[in-house]
Amino acid sequence: MNNVQLMGNLARDPKVSVTRTGKTLVRMTVACSETYKGRDGQAKEMTSFVPVTCWPPSSDLAQNFLKGDRVVVLGRFTTNSYEKDGTKRYYSEVTADYVGTVPKAAKAAAPGESFEDMGNAADDEEIPF
């Protein structure tokens, strides 16, 4: 079974191209961070930059993403090859089956702000039920 799940932020704007057959191809890099405890007991963070390729239908949505967007990717790990200067080279990436954005968390109320500071409440006698 070859399943990959990623959640992270786009490291740069996606690159959109069209193949000779007219399919939209989107390449993007997802920065995925994880926190772990180092030998000294302190929390450390490691970020991996994962190349992702999107084909239709996921490319239709991915082409609208922007650098910094928090995204989720479901797909599979693939290894491809190409030839450059007579040498065969290999690269690995995630081929996306599904992509989506993750909504940003709502901002909490400012410290010291209360419900009273947010305006007048309706009087109970004015409510029709």
PDB file of C-alpha atoms in Angstrom:
ATOM      1  CA  MET A   1       0.000   0.000   0.000  1.00  0.00           C
ATOM      2  CA  ASN A   2       1.388   3.394  -0.987  1.00  0.00           C
ATOM      3  CA  ASN A   3      -0.467   6.223   0.777  1.00  0.00           C
ATOM      4  CA  VAL A   4       0.900   9.631   1.729  1.00  0.00           C
ATOM      5  CA  GLN A   5      -0.842  12.237   3.878  1.00  0.00           C
ATOM      6  CA  LEU A   6       0.679  15.689   4.239  1.00  0.00           C
ATOM      7  CA  MET A   7      -0.405  18.841   6.010  1.00  0.00           C
ATOM      8  CA  GLY A   8       1.735  21.931   5.815  1.00  0.00           C
ATOM      9  CA  ASN A   9       2.245  25.351   4.286  1.00  0.00           C
ATOM     10  CA  LEU A  10       3.147  26.079   0.688  1.00  0.00           C
ATOM     11  CA  ALA A  11       6.785  27.137   0.507  1.00  0.00           C
ATOM     12  CA  ARG A  12       6.203  29.130  -2.708  1.00  0.00           C
ATOM     13  CA  ASP A  13       3.467  29.826  -5.221  1.00  0.00           C
ATOM     14  CA  PRO A  14       2.598  26.710  -7.255  1.00  0.00           C
ATOM     15  CA  LYS A  15       3.963  26.420 -10.794  1.00  0.00           C
ATOM     16  CA  VAL A  16       1.224  25.788 -13.341  1.00  0.00           C
ATOM     17  CA  SER A  17       1.917  24.310 -16.765  1.00  0.00           C
ATOM     18  CA  VAL A  18      -0.085  22.635 -19.510  1.00  0.00           C
ATOM     19  CA  THR A  19       1.008  19.363 -21.107  1.00  0.00           C
ATOM     20  CA  ARG A  20       1.075  18.742 -24.856  1.00  0.00           C
ATOM     21  CA  THR A  21      -2.225  16.906 -24.454  1.00  0.00           C
ATOM     22  CA  GLY A  22      -3.831  19.927 -22.761  1.00  0.00           C
ATOM     23  CA  LYS A  23      -3.840  18.673 -19.154  1.00  0.00           C
ATOM     24  CA  THR A  24      -3.107  21.175 -16.389  1.00  0.00           C
ATOM     25  CA  LEU A  25      -0.129  20.189 -14.255  1.00  0.00           C
ATOM     26  CA  VAL A  26       0.641  21.909 -10.951  1.00  0.00           C
ATOM     27  CA  ARG A  27       3.920  21.507  -9.067  1.00  0.00           C
ATOM     28  CA  MET A  28       4.205  22.805  -5.530  1.00  0.00           C
ATOM     29  CA  THR A  29       6.355  22.387  -2.432  1.00  0.00           C
ATOM     30  CA  VAL A  30       4.721  21.688   0.926  1.00  0.00           C
ATOM     31  CA  ALA A  31       6.687  22.566   4.070  1.00  0.00           C
ATOM     32  CA  CYS A  32       5.781  20.016   6.759  1.00  0.00           C
ATOM     33  CA  SER A  33       7.069  20.590  10.276  1.00  0.00           C
ATOM     34  CA  GLU A  34       7.253  18.170  13.159  1.00  0.00           C
ATOM     35  CA  THR A  35       8.328  18.706  16.731  1.00  0.00           C
ATOM     36  CA  TYR A  36      10.434  16.224  18.653  1.00  0.00           C
ATOM     37  CA  LYS A  37      12.400  16.109  21.867  1.00  0.00           C
ATOM     38  CA  GLY A  38      16.157  16.428  21.444  1.00  0.00           C
ATOM     39  CA  ARG A  39      18.787  14.644  23.533  1.00  0.00           C
ATOM     40  CA  ASP A  40      18.893  17.664  25.813  1.00  0.00           C
ATOM     41  CA  GLY A  41      15.152  17.290  26.484  1.00  0.00           C
ATOM     42  CA  GLN A  42      14.322  20.516  24.654  1.00  0.00           C
ATOM     43  CA  ALA A  43      11.668  20.656  21.961  1.00  0.00           C
ATOM     44  CA  LYS A  44      13.151  20.877  18.475  1.00  0.00           C
ATOM     45  CA  GLU A  45      11.462  21.412  15.133  1.00  0.00           C
ATOM     46  CA  MET A  46      12.364  19.814  11.829  1.00  0.00           C
ATOM     47  CA  THR A  47      10.842  20.952   8.533  1.00  0.00           C
ATOM     48  CA  SER A  48      10.741  18.812   5.405  1.00  0.00           C
ATOM     49  CA  PHE A  49      10.084  20.392   2.022  1.00  0.00           C
ATOM     50  CA  VAL A  50       8.074  17.872   0.012  1.00  0.00           C
ATOM     51  CA  PRO A  51       7.632  18.235  -3.762  1.00  0.00           C
ATOM     52  CA  VAL A  52       4.050  17.535  -4.874  1.00  0.00           C
ATOM     53  CA  THR A  53       2.685  17.135  -8.405  1.00  0.00           C
ATOM     54  CA  CYS A  54      -1.036  17.557  -9.094  1.00  0.00           C
ATOM     55  CA  TRP A  55      -2.833  16.262 -12.173  1.00  0.00           C
ATOM     56  CA  PRO A  56      -6.507  16.785 -12.975  1.00  0.00           C
ATOM     57  CA  PRO A  57      -8.810  16.945 -11.137  1.00  0.00           C
ATOM     58  CA  SER A  58      -6.648  17.989  -8.132  1.00  0.00           C
ATOM     59  CA  SER A  59      -4.691  20.458 -10.284  1.00  0.00           C
ATOM     60  CA  ASP A  60      -7.893  22.428 -10.914  1.00  0.00           C
ATOM     61  CA  LEU A  61      -7.967  23.464  -7.256  1.00  0.00           C
ATOM     62  CA  ALA A  62      -4.206  23.531  -6.609  1.00  0.00           C
ATOM     63  CA  GLN A  63      -3.549  26.149  -9.300  1.00  0.00           C
ATOM     64  CA  ASN A  64      -5.374  28.692  -7.091  1.00  0.00           C
ATOM     65  CA  PHE A  65      -3.196  28.128  -4.007  1.00  0.00           C
ATOM     66  CA  LEU A  66      -0.715  30.768  -2.854  1.00  0.00           C
ATOM     67  CA  LYS A  67       2.543  30.742  -0.938  1.00  0.00           C
ATOM     68  CA  GLY A  68       1.830  30.330   2.776  1.00  0.00           C
ATOM     69  CA  ASP A  69      -1.540  28.600   2.326  1.00  0.00           C
ATOM     70  CA  ARG A  70      -2.066  25.730   4.752  1.00  0.00           C
ATOM     71  CA  VAL A  71      -2.879  22.677   2.646  1.00  0.00           C
ATOM     72  CA  VAL A  72      -3.642  18.998   3.002  1.00  0.00           C
ATOM     73  CA  VAL A  73      -2.462  16.503   0.379  1.00  0.00           C
ATOM     74  CA  LEU A  74      -3.480  12.869  -0.018  1.00  0.00           C
ATOM     75  CA  GLY A  75      -1.566  10.915  -2.612  1.00  0.00           C
ATOM     76  CA  ARG A  76       1.180   8.419  -3.286  1.00  0.00           C
ATOM     77  CA  PHE A  77       4.970   8.434  -3.231  1.00  0.00           C
ATOM     78  CA  THR A  78       6.478   8.169  -6.712  1.00  0.00           C
ATOM     79  CA  THR A  79      10.001   8.007  -8.118  1.00  0.00           C
ATOM     80  CA  ASN A  80      10.662   9.217 -11.657  1.00  0.00           C
ATOM     81  CA  SER A  81      13.714   9.528 -13.865  1.00  0.00           C
ATOM     82  CA  TYR A  82      15.064  11.739 -16.609  1.00  0.00           C
ATOM     83  CA  GLU A  83      18.294  11.961 -18.551  1.00  0.00           C
ATOM     84  CA  LYS A  84      20.620  14.952 -18.385  1.00  0.00           C
ATOM     85  CA  ASP A  85      24.047  15.155 -20.010  1.00  0.00           C
ATOM     86  CA  GLY A  86      23.904  11.424 -20.744  1.00  0.00           C
ATOM     87  CA  THR A  87      23.310  10.548 -17.090  1.00  0.00           C
ATOM     88  CA  LYS A  88      20.083   9.047 -15.833  1.00  0.00           C
ATOM     89  CA  ARG A  89      18.830  10.947 -12.781  1.00  0.00           C
ATOM     90  CA  TYR A  90      16.089  10.061 -10.332  1.00  0.00           C
ATOM     91  CA  TYR A  91      13.809  12.195  -8.204  1.00  0.00           C
ATOM     92  CA  SER A  92      11.022  11.452  -5.751  1.00  0.00           C
ATOM     93  CA  GLU A  93       7.791  13.342  -5.202  1.00  0.00           C
ATOM     94  CA  VAL A  94       4.224  12.925  -4.013  1.00  0.00           C
ATOM     95  CA  THR A  95       1.622  12.575  -6.752  1.00  0.00           C
ATOM     96  CA  ALA A  96      -1.564  14.083  -5.337  1.00  0.00           C
ATOM     97  CA  ASP A  97      -4.922  12.366  -5.588  1.00  0.00           C
ATOM     98  CA  TYR A  98      -6.618  15.006  -3.408  1.00  0.00           C
ATOM     99  CA  VAL A  99      -5.637  18.517  -2.312  1.00  0.00           C
ATOM    100  CA  GLY A 100      -7.435  21.077  -0.205  1.00  0.00           C
ATOM    101  CA  THR A 101      -6.862  24.094   1.971  1.00  0.00           C
ATOM    102  CA  VAL A 102      -7.117  24.086   5.743  1.00  0.00           C
ATOM    103  CA  PRO A 103      -9.014  27.078   7.149  1.00  0.00           C
ATOM    104  CA  LYS A 104      -6.977  29.367   9.349  1.00  0.00           C
ATOM    105  CA  ALA A 105      -7.937  29.323  13.008  1.00  0.00           C
ATOM    106  CA  ALA A 106     -10.170  32.181  14.118  1.00  0.00           C
ATOM    107  CA  LYS A 107      -8.398  34.853  16.113  1.00  0.00           C
ATOM    108  CA  ALA A 108      -9.182  34.859  19.806  1.00  0.00           C
ATOM    109  CA  ALA A 109     -10.676  37.957  21.419  1.00  0.00           C
ATOM    110  CA  ALA A 110      -8.116  40.522  22.516  1.00  0.00           C
ATOM    111  CA  PRO A 111      -7.083  40.234  26.171  1.00  0.00           C
ATOM    112  CA  GLY A 112      -9.453  42.160  28.402  1.00  0.00           C
ATOM    113  CA  GLU A 113     -12.212  42.249  25.783  1.00  0.00           C
ATOM    114  CA  SER A 114     -15.524  40.985  27.114  1.00  0.00           C
ATOM    115  CA  PHE A 115     -18.986  40.460  25.713  1.00  0.00           C
ATOM    116  CA  GLU A 116     -20.013  43.851  27.090  1.00  0.00           C
ATOM    117  CA  ASP A 117     -17.323  45.506  24.970  1.00  0.00           C
ATOM    118  CA  MET A 118     -18.852  44.009  21.820  1.00  0.00           C
ATOM    119  CA  GLY A 119     -22.008  46.139  21.787  1.00  0.00           C
ATOM    120  CA  ASN A 120     -25.463  46.335  23.272  1.00  0.00           C
ATOM    121  CA  ALA A 121     -27.363  43.135  23.890  1.00  0.00           C
ATOM    122  CA  ALA A 122     -31.039  42.908  22.977  1.00  0.00           C
ATOM    123  CA  ASP A 123     -33.422  43.344  25.900  1.00  0.00           C
ATOM    124  CA  ASP A 124     -35.231  40.077  26.740  1.00  0.00           C
ATOM    125  CA  GLU A 125     -38.589  41.846  26.387  1.00  0.00           C
ATOM    126  CA  GLU A 126     -37.829  42.639  22.714  1.00  0.00           C
ATOM    127  CA  ILE A 127     -37.325  38.980  21.767  1.00  0.00           C
ATOM    128  CA  PRO A 128     -40.556  37.652  20.168  1.00  0.00           C
ATOM    129  CA  PHE A 129     -40.462  34.155  21.694  1.00  0.00           C
TER     130      PHE A 129
END
